[in-house]
């Protein structure tokens, strides 16, 4: 099994929250599943809106040091 370590999981939650609301692509959409029934800046279940390049860097750094971020059993 593989599990995210608590510190890594918390970092990711904080990162998603820090970048929430940086897009307005759902503002004009009919409220529904994909835009949380029209709620803005919802705390949970948000998308990462920090940009593709930043996300790519995060994935690369995580892949380079998996044991720092994940527990393997």
Short mmCIF file of N, CA and C in Angstrom, two decimals:
data_model
loop_
_atom_site.label_atom_id
_atom_site.label_comp_id
_atom_site.label_asym_id
_atom_site.label_seq_id
_atom_site.Cartn_x
_atom_site.Cartn_y
_atom_site.Cartn_z
N UNK A 1 0.84 -1.19 0.00
CA UNK A 1 0.00 0.00 0.00
C UNK A 1 0.88 1.25 0.00
N UNK A 2 0.26 2.33 -0.37
CA UNK A 2 0.94 3.63 -0.35
C UNK A 2 -0.02 4.66 0.23
N UNK A 3 0.46 5.42 1.18
CA UNK A 3 -0.34 6.47 1.81
C UNK A 3 0.47 7.75 1.88
N UNK A 4 -0.20 8.86 1.63
CA UNK A 4 0.47 10.16 1.80
C UNK A 4 0.75 10.38 3.28
N UNK A 5 1.93 10.88 3.57
CA UNK A 5 2.26 11.21 4.96
C UNK A 5 1.43 12.42 5.38
N UNK A 6 1.07 12.51 6.66
CA UNK A 6 0.21 13.60 7.12
C UNK A 6 0.71 14.99 6.75
N UNK A 7 2.00 15.24 6.87
CA UNK A 7 2.53 16.57 6.55
C UNK A 7 2.37 16.89 5.06
N UNK A 8 2.57 15.88 4.22
CA UNK A 8 2.41 16.08 2.78
C UNK A 8 0.95 16.33 2.43
N UNK A 9 0.07 15.56 3.03
CA UNK A 9 -1.36 15.74 2.78
C UNK A 9 -1.81 17.13 3.21
N UNK A 10 -1.37 17.57 4.38
CA UNK A 10 -1.74 18.90 4.86
C UNK A 10 -1.18 19.99 3.95
N UNK A 11 0.06 19.80 3.48
CA UNK A 11 0.65 20.78 2.57
C UNK A 11 -0.20 20.90 1.31
N UNK A 12 -0.65 19.76 0.77
CA UNK A 12 -1.44 19.80 -0.46
C UNK A 12 -2.79 20.49 -0.22
N UNK A 13 -3.44 20.19 0.88
CA UNK A 13 -4.71 20.85 1.21
C UNK A 13 -4.50 22.36 1.31
N UNK A 14 -3.46 22.78 2.00
CA UNK A 14 -3.16 24.21 2.13
C UNK A 14 -2.86 24.84 0.78
N UNK A 15 -2.16 24.11 -0.08
CA UNK A 15 -1.82 24.62 -1.42
C UNK A 15 -3.08 24.82 -2.27
N UNK A 16 -3.99 23.87 -2.24
CA UNK A 16 -5.24 24.00 -2.99
C UNK A 16 -6.05 25.18 -2.47
N UNK A 17 -6.14 25.30 -1.15
CA UNK A 17 -6.89 26.41 -0.55
C UNK A 17 -6.24 27.75 -0.91
N UNK A 18 -4.93 27.79 -0.90
CA UNK A 18 -4.21 29.04 -1.22
C UNK A 18 -4.51 29.52 -2.64
N UNK A 19 -4.73 28.60 -3.54
CA UNK A 19 -4.94 28.96 -4.95
C UNK A 19 -6.41 28.95 -5.37
N UNK A 20 -7.31 28.67 -4.46
CA UNK A 20 -8.72 28.61 -4.86
C UNK A 20 -9.20 30.00 -5.29
N UNK A 21 -10.18 30.01 -6.14
CA UNK A 21 -10.76 31.27 -6.57
C UNK A 21 -9.94 32.01 -7.60
N UNK A 22 -8.89 31.40 -8.15
CA UNK A 22 -8.07 32.08 -9.14
C UNK A 22 -8.61 31.92 -10.55
N UNK A 23 -9.73 31.29 -10.68
CA UNK A 23 -10.35 31.16 -11.99
C UNK A 23 -11.82 31.53 -11.88
N UNK A 24 -12.36 32.01 -12.96
CA UNK A 24 -13.79 32.34 -12.95
C UNK A 24 -14.52 31.53 -14.02
N UNK A 25 -13.93 30.43 -14.44
CA UNK A 25 -14.51 29.66 -15.53
C UNK A 25 -15.88 29.07 -15.20
N UNK A 26 -16.21 28.90 -13.94
CA UNK A 26 -17.50 28.32 -13.58
C UNK A 26 -18.55 29.36 -13.19
N UNK A 27 -18.18 30.64 -13.14
CA UNK A 27 -19.12 31.65 -12.67
C UNK A 27 -20.38 31.73 -13.52
N UNK A 28 -20.23 31.59 -14.82
CA UNK A 28 -21.37 31.72 -15.72
C UNK A 28 -22.12 30.41 -15.93
N UNK A 29 -21.60 29.32 -15.39
CA UNK A 29 -22.23 28.01 -15.59
C UNK A 29 -23.46 27.86 -14.70
N UNK A 30 -24.38 27.04 -15.16
CA UNK A 30 -25.52 26.68 -14.35
C UNK A 30 -25.00 25.92 -13.13
N UNK A 31 -25.48 26.24 -11.93
CA UNK A 31 -25.02 25.52 -10.75
C UNK A 31 -25.20 24.01 -10.92
N UNK A 32 -24.19 23.25 -10.55
CA UNK A 32 -24.25 21.80 -10.69
C UNK A 32 -23.06 21.12 -10.04
N UNK A 33 -22.87 19.87 -10.37
CA UNK A 33 -21.84 19.03 -9.77
C UNK A 33 -20.45 19.61 -9.90
N UNK A 34 -20.09 20.11 -11.09
CA UNK A 34 -18.72 20.53 -11.35
C UNK A 34 -18.36 21.89 -10.76
N UNK A 35 -19.33 22.69 -10.37
CA UNK A 35 -18.99 23.97 -9.75
C UNK A 35 -19.62 24.08 -8.36
N UNK A 36 -19.80 22.94 -7.72
CA UNK A 36 -20.26 22.88 -6.33
C UNK A 36 -21.57 23.64 -6.13
N UNK A 37 -22.48 23.43 -7.07
CA UNK A 37 -23.81 24.07 -7.01
C UNK A 37 -23.71 25.58 -6.96
N UNK A 38 -22.70 26.13 -7.63
CA UNK A 38 -22.55 27.57 -7.74
C UNK A 38 -21.77 28.22 -6.61
N UNK A 39 -21.31 27.46 -5.65
CA UNK A 39 -20.54 28.04 -4.54
C UNK A 39 -19.18 28.51 -5.03
N UNK A 40 -18.76 29.67 -4.57
CA UNK A 40 -17.42 30.17 -4.89
C UNK A 40 -16.51 29.95 -3.69
N UNK A 41 -15.25 29.69 -3.96
CA UNK A 41 -14.23 29.52 -2.91
C UNK A 41 -14.59 28.44 -1.89
N UNK A 42 -15.18 27.38 -2.37
CA UNK A 42 -15.51 26.27 -1.48
C UNK A 42 -14.24 25.70 -0.88
N UNK A 43 -14.26 25.38 0.37
CA UNK A 43 -13.05 24.92 1.05
C UNK A 43 -12.67 23.50 0.66
N UNK A 44 -13.63 22.62 0.50
CA UNK A 44 -13.33 21.23 0.20
C UNK A 44 -13.56 20.92 -1.28
N UNK A 45 -12.95 19.85 -1.72
CA UNK A 45 -13.15 19.33 -3.07
C UNK A 45 -12.80 20.32 -4.16
N UNK A 46 -11.88 21.21 -3.88
CA UNK A 46 -11.51 22.21 -4.87
C UNK A 46 -10.50 21.68 -5.87
N UNK A 47 -10.39 22.39 -6.96
CA UNK A 47 -9.38 22.09 -7.97
C UNK A 47 -8.12 22.88 -7.66
N UNK A 48 -6.99 22.38 -8.13
CA UNK A 48 -5.75 23.11 -7.98
C UNK A 48 -5.68 24.16 -9.08
N UNK A 49 -5.63 25.41 -8.73
CA UNK A 49 -5.60 26.50 -9.70
C UNK A 49 -4.31 27.30 -9.63
N UNK A 50 -3.23 26.65 -9.24
CA UNK A 50 -1.94 27.32 -9.15
C UNK A 50 -1.19 27.38 -10.46
N UNK A 51 -1.75 26.81 -11.50
CA UNK A 51 -1.12 26.83 -12.81
C UNK A 51 -0.47 25.50 -13.16
N UNK A 52 -0.45 25.22 -14.46
CA UNK A 52 0.07 23.94 -14.92
C UNK A 52 1.54 23.76 -14.57
N UNK A 53 2.35 24.79 -14.82
CA UNK A 53 3.78 24.65 -14.58
C UNK A 53 4.08 24.38 -13.11
N UNK A 54 3.42 25.08 -12.22
CA UNK A 54 3.63 24.87 -10.79
C UNK A 54 3.21 23.46 -10.39
N UNK A 55 2.11 22.98 -10.95
CA UNK A 55 1.64 21.62 -10.68
C UNK A 55 2.67 20.60 -11.19
N UNK A 56 3.20 20.84 -12.38
CA UNK A 56 4.22 19.97 -12.95
C UNK A 56 5.45 19.91 -12.04
N UNK A 57 5.88 21.08 -11.53
CA UNK A 57 7.03 21.11 -10.62
C UNK A 57 6.75 20.31 -9.35
N UNK A 58 5.54 20.45 -8.83
CA UNK A 58 5.17 19.71 -7.62
C UNK A 58 5.26 18.21 -7.89
N UNK A 59 4.72 17.75 -9.01
CA UNK A 59 4.76 16.33 -9.33
C UNK A 59 6.20 15.84 -9.49
N UNK A 60 7.03 16.64 -10.14
CA UNK A 60 8.43 16.27 -10.36
C UNK A 60 9.17 16.15 -9.03
N UNK A 61 8.99 17.13 -8.15
CA UNK A 61 9.66 17.10 -6.84
C UNK A 61 9.19 15.92 -6.00
N UNK A 62 7.90 15.64 -6.06
CA UNK A 62 7.36 14.51 -5.30
C UNK A 62 7.92 13.20 -5.82
N UNK A 63 7.97 13.06 -7.12
CA UNK A 63 8.48 11.83 -7.73
C UNK A 63 9.95 11.60 -7.38
N UNK A 64 10.72 12.67 -7.29
CA UNK A 64 12.15 12.55 -7.00
C UNK A 64 12.44 12.10 -5.57
N UNK A 65 11.49 12.28 -4.66
CA UNK A 65 11.71 11.89 -3.26
C UNK A 65 10.43 11.30 -2.68
N UNK A 66 10.01 10.18 -3.24
CA UNK A 66 8.75 9.56 -2.84
C UNK A 66 8.72 9.19 -1.36
N UNK A 67 9.84 8.72 -0.81
CA UNK A 67 9.85 8.28 0.58
C UNK A 67 9.64 9.42 1.56
N UNK A 68 9.95 10.64 1.15
CA UNK A 68 9.70 11.79 2.02
C UNK A 68 8.21 12.08 2.13
N UNK A 69 7.47 11.81 1.07
CA UNK A 69 6.07 12.20 1.00
C UNK A 69 5.07 11.07 1.24
N UNK A 70 5.52 9.83 1.08
CA UNK A 70 4.60 8.70 1.17
C UNK A 70 5.13 7.61 2.08
N UNK A 71 4.20 6.88 2.70
CA UNK A 71 4.54 5.71 3.51
C UNK A 71 4.17 4.47 2.71
N UNK A 72 5.11 3.56 2.56
CA UNK A 72 4.90 2.33 1.81
C UNK A 72 4.81 1.15 2.77
N UNK A 73 3.87 0.27 2.52
CA UNK A 73 3.74 -0.92 3.38
C UNK A 73 3.60 -2.17 2.53
#
